[in-house]
mmCIF file of C-alpha atoms in Angstrom:
data_model
loop_
_atom_site.group_PDB
_atom_site.id
_atom_site.type_symbol
_atom_site.label_atom_id
_atom_site.label_comp_id
_atom_site.label_asym_id
_atom_site.label_seq_id
_atom_site.Cartn_x
_atom_site.Cartn_y
_atom_site.Cartn_z
ATOM 1 C CA SER F 1 4.617 14.154 5.160
ATOM 2 C CA ALA F 2 4.851 11.993 8.122
ATOM 3 C CA VAL F 3 7.367 9.579 9.264
ATOM 4 C CA ILE F 4 6.848 6.177 10.475
ATOM 5 C CA SER F 5 9.117 4.104 12.446
ATOM 6 C CA GLN F 6 8.141 0.445 12.531
ATOM 7 C CA LYS F 7 9.849 -2.533 14.352
ATOM 8 C CA PRO F 8 10.862 -5.100 14.304
ATOM 9 C CA SER F 9 11.926 -5.220 10.851
ATOM 10 C CA ARG F 10 11.904 -8.666 10.555
ATOM 11 C CA ASP F 11 11.435 -11.935 12.954
ATOM 12 C CA ILE F 12 11.370 -15.624 12.828
ATOM 13 C CA CYS F 13 9.003 -16.938 15.594
ATOM 14 C CA GLN F 14 7.898 -20.326 16.591
ATOM 15 C CA ARG F 15 4.292 -21.516 15.893
ATOM 16 C CA GLY F 16 1.855 -20.900 18.691
ATOM 17 C CA THR F 17 3.656 -17.777 19.998
ATOM 18 C CA SER F 18 2.582 -14.121 19.533
ATOM 19 C CA LEU F 19 4.533 -11.128 18.036
ATOM 20 C CA THR F 20 3.719 -7.466 18.671
ATOM 21 C CA ILE F 21 4.676 -5.023 15.792
ATOM 22 C CA GLN F 22 5.121 -1.425 16.826
ATOM 23 C CA CYS F 23 4.539 1.807 14.929
ATOM 24 C CA GLN F 24 5.601 5.235 15.842
ATOM 25 C CA VAL F 25 4.633 8.326 13.744
ATOM 26 C CA ASP F 26 6.665 11.688 14.095
ATOM 27 C CA SER F 27 3.400 13.680 14.172
ATOM 28 C CA GLN F 28 -0.195 13.222 15.228
ATOM 29 C CA VAL F 29 -2.395 11.283 12.850
ATOM 30 C CA THR F 30 -6.026 10.641 13.171
ATOM 31 C CA MET F 31 -6.172 7.391 11.309
ATOM 32 C CA MET F 32 -3.731 4.487 11.108
ATOM 33 C CA PHE F 33 -3.892 1.476 9.180
ATOM 34 C CA TRP F 34 -2.474 -2.113 9.274
ATOM 35 C CA TYR F 35 -1.778 -3.973 6.051
ATOM 36 C CA ARG F 36 -0.369 -7.560 5.201
ATOM 37 C CA GLN F 37 1.499 -8.094 1.918
ATOM 38 C CA GLN F 38 2.547 -11.575 0.736
ATOM 39 C CA PRO F 39 5.772 -11.360 -1.169
ATOM 40 C CA GLY F 40 5.104 -10.423 -4.763
ATOM 41 C CA GLN F 41 1.485 -9.523 -3.809
ATOM 42 C CA SER F 42 -0.557 -6.414 -3.402
ATOM 43 C CA LEU F 43 -1.745 -5.012 -0.014
ATOM 44 C CA THR F 44 -4.395 -6.456 2.019
ATOM 45 C CA LEU F 45 -5.945 -4.004 4.556
ATOM 46 C CA ILE F 46 -6.276 -5.756 7.840
ATOM 47 C CA ALA F 47 -7.960 -2.954 10.287
ATOM 48 C CA THR F 48 -8.074 0.582 10.617
ATOM 49 C CA ALA F 49 -6.953 1.899 13.826
ATOM 50 C CA ASN F 50 -8.612 5.151 15.488
ATOM 51 C CA GLN F 51 -7.212 6.603 18.707
ATOM 52 C CA GLY F 52 -10.106 6.296 21.352
ATOM 53 C CA SER F 53 -11.937 3.354 19.629
ATOM 54 C CA GLU F 54 -11.645 -0.081 18.866
ATOM 55 C CA ALA F 55 -10.162 -1.027 15.551
ATOM 56 C CA THR F 56 -12.509 -1.669 12.661
ATOM 57 C CA TYR F 57 -11.482 -4.983 11.106
ATOM 58 C CA GLU F 58 -11.992 -6.111 7.494
ATOM 59 C CA SER F 59 -13.562 -9.444 6.365
ATOM 60 C CA GLY F 60 -11.392 -12.313 7.097
ATOM 61 C CA PHE F 61 -9.463 -10.529 9.988
ATOM 62 C CA VAL F 62 -10.601 -10.925 13.558
ATOM 63 C CA ILE F 63 -9.475 -8.958 16.764
ATOM 64 C CA ASP F 64 -8.611 -12.290 18.754
ATOM 65 C CA LYS F 65 -6.203 -12.961 16.035
ATOM 66 C CA PHE F 66 -4.947 -9.270 15.253
ATOM 67 C CA PRO F 67 -5.500 -7.180 18.458
ATOM 68 C CA ILE F 68 -4.567 -3.658 17.891
ATOM 69 C CA SER F 69 -3.826 -0.783 20.160
ATOM 70 C CA ARG F 70 -3.982 2.798 19.638
ATOM 71 C CA PRO F 71 -3.163 4.499 22.828
ATOM 72 C CA ASN F 72 -2.525 8.025 21.316
ATOM 73 C CA LEU F 73 -2.356 10.040 17.857
ATOM 74 C CA THR F 74 1.130 8.956 17.324
ATOM 75 C CA PHE F 75 1.422 5.148 18.190
ATOM 76 C CA SER F 76 -0.018 1.808 17.209
ATOM 77 C CA THR F 77 0.669 -1.768 17.591
ATOM 78 C CA LEU F 78 -0.449 -4.822 15.810
ATOM 79 C CA THR F 79 -0.128 -8.372 17.581
ATOM 80 C CA VAL F 80 -0.091 -11.489 15.495
ATOM 81 C CA SER F 81 -1.415 -14.080 18.003
ATOM 82 C CA ASN F 82 -1.141 -17.870 18.031
ATOM 83 C CA MET F 83 1.081 -17.681 15.014
ATOM 84 C CA SER F 84 1.013 -20.474 12.307
ATOM 85 C CA PRO F 85 3.245 -20.840 9.248
ATOM 86 C CA GLU F 86 0.165 -19.111 7.243
ATOM 87 C CA ASP F 87 0.925 -16.019 9.008
ATOM 88 C CA SER F 88 4.211 -15.694 7.625
ATOM 89 C CA SER F 89 4.091 -12.292 5.563
ATOM 90 C CA ILE F 90 5.086 -8.621 5.531
ATOM 91 C CA TYR F 91 3.163 -6.420 7.810
ATOM 92 C CA LEU F 92 2.948 -2.812 7.254
ATOM 93 C CA CYS F 93 1.351 0.143 9.238
ATOM 94 C CA SER F 94 0.196 3.271 7.316
ATOM 95 C CA ALA F 95 -0.837 6.702 8.408
ATOM 96 C CA LEU F 96 -3.007 9.230 6.707
ATOM 97 C CA HIS F 97 -1.273 12.549 7.174
ATOM 98 C CA GLY F 98 -3.580 15.110 5.119
ATOM 99 C CA ALA F 99 -6.315 15.036 2.709
ATOM 100 C CA ASN F 100 -4.261 15.310 -0.392
ATOM 101 C CA SER F 101 -0.845 13.810 0.878
ATOM 102 C CA GLY F 102 -1.354 10.279 0.360
ATOM 103 C CA TYR F 103 -0.655 7.538 2.795
ATOM 104 C CA THR F 104 2.736 7.126 4.536
ATOM 105 C CA PHE F 105 3.904 3.608 5.265
ATOM 106 C CA GLY F 106 6.340 2.216 7.811
ATOM 107 C CA SER F 107 9.255 0.344 6.484
ATOM 108 C CA GLY F 108 7.342 -3.151 7.166
ATOM 109 C CA THR F 109 8.103 -6.167 9.514
ATOM 110 C CA ARG F 110 8.925 -9.441 7.526
ATOM 111 C CA LEU F 111 7.387 -12.159 9.688
ATOM 112 C CA THR F 112 8.613 -15.937 9.088
ATOM 113 C CA VAL F 113 6.739 -18.458 11.494
ATOM 114 C CA VAL F 114 8.445 -21.887 11.588
ATOM 115 C CA GLY C 1 -16.548 -6.429 -2.816
ATOM 116 C CA GLN C 2 -14.342 -3.724 -4.586
ATOM 117 C CA GLN C 3 -11.806 -5.116 -7.025
ATOM 118 C CA VAL C 4 -8.914 -3.087 -8.424
ATOM 119 C CA MET C 5 -6.927 -4.883 -11.167
ATOM 120 C CA GLN C 6 -3.884 -3.761 -13.012
ATOM 121 C CA ILE C 7 -2.418 -4.970 -16.229
ATOM 122 C CA PRO C 8 0.315 -5.913 -17.180
ATOM 123 C CA GLN C 9 1.070 -7.873 -14.107
ATOM 124 C CA TYR C 10 4.794 -7.594 -15.299
ATOM 125 C CA GLN C 11 6.925 -5.833 -17.731
ATOM 126 C CA HIS C 12 10.493 -5.753 -18.755
ATOM 127 C CA VAL C 13 11.807 -3.005 -20.876
ATOM 128 C CA GLN C 14 15.063 -1.679 -22.043
ATOM 129 C CA GLU C 15 16.234 1.589 -20.566
ATOM 130 C CA GLY C 16 14.860 4.290 -22.661
ATOM 131 C CA GLU C 17 11.539 2.518 -23.710
ATOM 132 C CA ASP C 18 8.414 3.882 -22.329
ATOM 133 C CA PHE C 19 5.797 1.939 -20.112
ATOM 134 C CA THR C 20 2.273 2.136 -19.171
ATOM 135 C CA THR C 21 0.393 0.454 -16.613
ATOM 136 C CA TYR C 22 -3.572 0.290 -16.443
ATOM 137 C CA CYS C 23 -5.644 0.208 -13.276
ATOM 138 C CA ASN C 24 -9.465 -0.960 -13.629
ATOM 139 C CA SER C 25 -11.787 -0.661 -10.691
ATOM 140 C CA SER C 26 -15.037 -2.618 -10.511
ATOM 141 C CA THR C 27 -16.575 0.278 -8.722
ATOM 142 C CA THR C 28 -16.598 4.063 -9.164
ATOM 143 C CA LEU C 29 -13.763 5.684 -7.269
ATOM 144 C CA SER C 30 -13.644 9.142 -5.458
ATOM 145 C CA ASN C 31 -9.985 9.449 -6.196
ATOM 146 C CA ILE C 32 -7.076 7.297 -7.401
ATOM 147 C CA GLN C 33 -3.737 7.243 -5.720
ATOM 148 C CA TRP C 34 -0.394 5.755 -6.989
ATOM 149 C CA TYR C 35 2.339 4.305 -5.312
ATOM 150 C CA LYS C 36 5.688 2.919 -5.989
ATOM 151 C CA GLN C 37 7.451 0.218 -4.126
ATOM 152 C CA ARG C 38 11.060 -0.604 -4.802
ATOM 153 C CA PRO C 39 12.079 -4.182 -4.213
ATOM 154 C CA GLY C 40 12.387 -4.823 -0.486
ATOM 155 C CA GLY C 41 10.968 -1.543 0.132
ATOM 156 C CA HIS C 42 7.799 -0.091 1.367
ATOM 157 C CA PRO C 43 5.200 1.787 -0.789
ATOM 158 C CA VAL C 44 5.711 5.325 -1.350
ATOM 159 C CA PHE C 45 2.935 7.743 -2.461
ATOM 160 C CA LEU C 46 3.400 9.223 -5.753
ATOM 161 C CA ILE C 47 0.243 11.242 -6.431
ATOM 162 C CA GLN C 48 -3.506 11.493 -6.115
ATOM 163 C CA LEU C 49 -6.032 12.359 -8.702
ATOM 164 C CA VAL C 50 -9.361 13.565 -7.729
ATOM 165 C CA LYS C 51 -11.375 14.925 -10.913
ATOM 166 C CA SER C 52 -12.870 12.970 -13.866
ATOM 167 C CA GLY C 53 -10.428 13.066 -16.803
ATOM 168 C CA GLU C 54 -7.782 14.672 -14.751
ATOM 169 C CA VAL C 55 -4.084 14.276 -16.127
ATOM 170 C CA LYS C 56 -1.216 15.234 -13.963
ATOM 171 C CA LYS C 57 2.755 14.801 -14.721
ATOM 172 C CA GLN C 58 5.670 14.464 -12.634
ATOM 173 C CA LYS C 59 8.824 14.738 -14.654
ATOM 174 C CA ARG C 60 8.759 11.539 -16.982
ATOM 175 C CA LEU C 61 5.491 10.080 -15.372
ATOM 176 C CA THR C 62 2.183 11.058 -16.530
ATOM 177 C CA PHE C 63 -1.065 10.016 -14.612
ATOM 178 C CA GLN C 64 -4.434 9.724 -15.930
ATOM 179 C CA PHE C 65 -7.863 9.385 -14.223
ATOM 180 C CA GLY C 66 -10.648 8.296 -16.370
ATOM 181 C CA GLU C 67 -14.112 10.017 -17.293
ATOM 182 C CA ALA C 68 -16.035 7.444 -15.508
ATOM 183 C CA LYS C 69 -13.497 7.436 -12.309
ATOM 184 C CA LYS C 70 -13.319 3.764 -12.756
ATOM 185 C CA ASN C 71 -9.943 3.504 -14.522
ATOM 186 C CA SER C 72 -6.627 5.102 -14.548
ATOM 187 C CA SER C 73 -3.183 4.893 -16.108
ATOM 188 C CA LEU C 74 0.663 5.523 -15.197
ATOM 189 C CA HIS C 75 2.787 6.502 -18.196
ATOM 190 C CA ILE C 76 6.608 6.375 -17.862
ATOM 191 C CA THR C 77 8.428 8.087 -20.841
ATOM 192 C CA ALA C 78 12.230 6.947 -21.575
ATOM 193 C CA THR C 79 12.388 4.497 -18.515
ATOM 194 C CA GLN C 80 15.785 4.560 -16.447
ATOM 195 C CA THR C 81 16.985 1.807 -14.309
ATOM 196 C CA THR C 82 15.733 3.791 -11.240
ATOM 197 C CA ASP C 83 12.216 3.163 -12.213
ATOM 198 C CA VAL C 84 12.413 -0.498 -11.133
ATOM 199 C CA GLY C 85 9.642 -1.554 -8.836
ATOM 200 C CA THR C 86 6.110 -2.457 -8.435
ATOM 201 C CA TYR C 87 3.588 0.385 -9.306
ATOM 202 C CA PHE C 88 0.271 0.119 -7.337
ATOM 203 C CA CYS C 89 -2.830 2.396 -7.998
ATOM 204 C CA ALA C 90 -5.108 2.354 -4.934
ATOM 205 C CA GLY C 91 -8.661 4.136 -4.669
ATOM 206 C CA HIS C 92 -11.265 4.996 -2.244
ATOM 207 C CA ARG C 93 -14.629 3.858 -3.155
ATOM 208 C CA ARG C 94 -16.987 6.658 -3.019
ATOM 209 C CA GLY C 95 -18.545 6.988 0.574
ATOM 210 C CA THR C 96 -15.405 5.046 2.206
ATOM 211 C CA ALA C 97 -13.391 8.091 2.699
ATOM 212 C CA SER C 98 -10.645 6.202 4.701
ATOM 213 C CA LYS C 99 -10.464 2.737 3.418
ATOM 214 C CA LEU C 100 -7.970 2.451 0.447
ATOM 215 C CA THR C 101 -8.209 -0.246 -1.801
ATOM 216 C CA PHE C 102 -4.807 -1.227 -3.578
ATOM 217 C CA GLY C 103 -4.779 -2.516 -7.076
ATOM 218 C CA THR C 104 -2.848 -5.878 -7.954
ATOM 219 C CA GLY C 105 0.362 -4.167 -8.886
ATOM 220 C CA THR C 106 2.425 -4.000 -11.985
ATOM 221 C CA ARG C 107 6.187 -4.903 -11.663
ATOM 222 C CA LEU C 108 8.542 -3.004 -13.818
ATOM 223 C CA GLN C 109 11.915 -4.296 -14.630
ATOM 224 C CA VAL C 110 14.445 -2.106 -16.706
ATOM 225 C CA THR C 111 17.506 -3.329 -18.064
ATOM 226 C CA LEU C 112 20.316 -1.519 -19.999
#
């Protein structure tokens, strides 16, 4: 299965600023996904990032708040813009490597907005 | 929208006891996947079930997919402290090949 390097692993940010999270996959993958997970909660899909096209956002998430880039088949970034304390959460990227191999996740970014 | 619920939300067992978590979807699924997330870690893929009524085993773990493809279960026999973590089911709704919806999760605590 693929290995995903995600950074930063954690950050404390001032409200009103933006943070860009990066994910690098060790092999080419068609689809990458960005999730948000509140501590002790399940994972909520933010958007699907396909190379060469705009990301597809889930209900409740918009591009202006969470712009995503997918410049090639091994890399993606998620930016959390104009942050507020409500954006404090764990953000995870994920990739689908094969039809029966399940999804591989990055190690997550723990974001605290103060 | 699609909802995937798991019960129980939390279970505390003594090492050696069995454990089962149940997963129920509001819609029919094309497949069901199970993930384990250790405390402070990220979800790790365990298994995928595709066929109606399918049963798969991984050592002490037994996974089942319901006949109607709307529910699933994970059973752990003789739990060990290494089984500690949160177990999530996740499914693809039929016709949405890429969008994976995660269940609410069951947190398992195992003590000696």
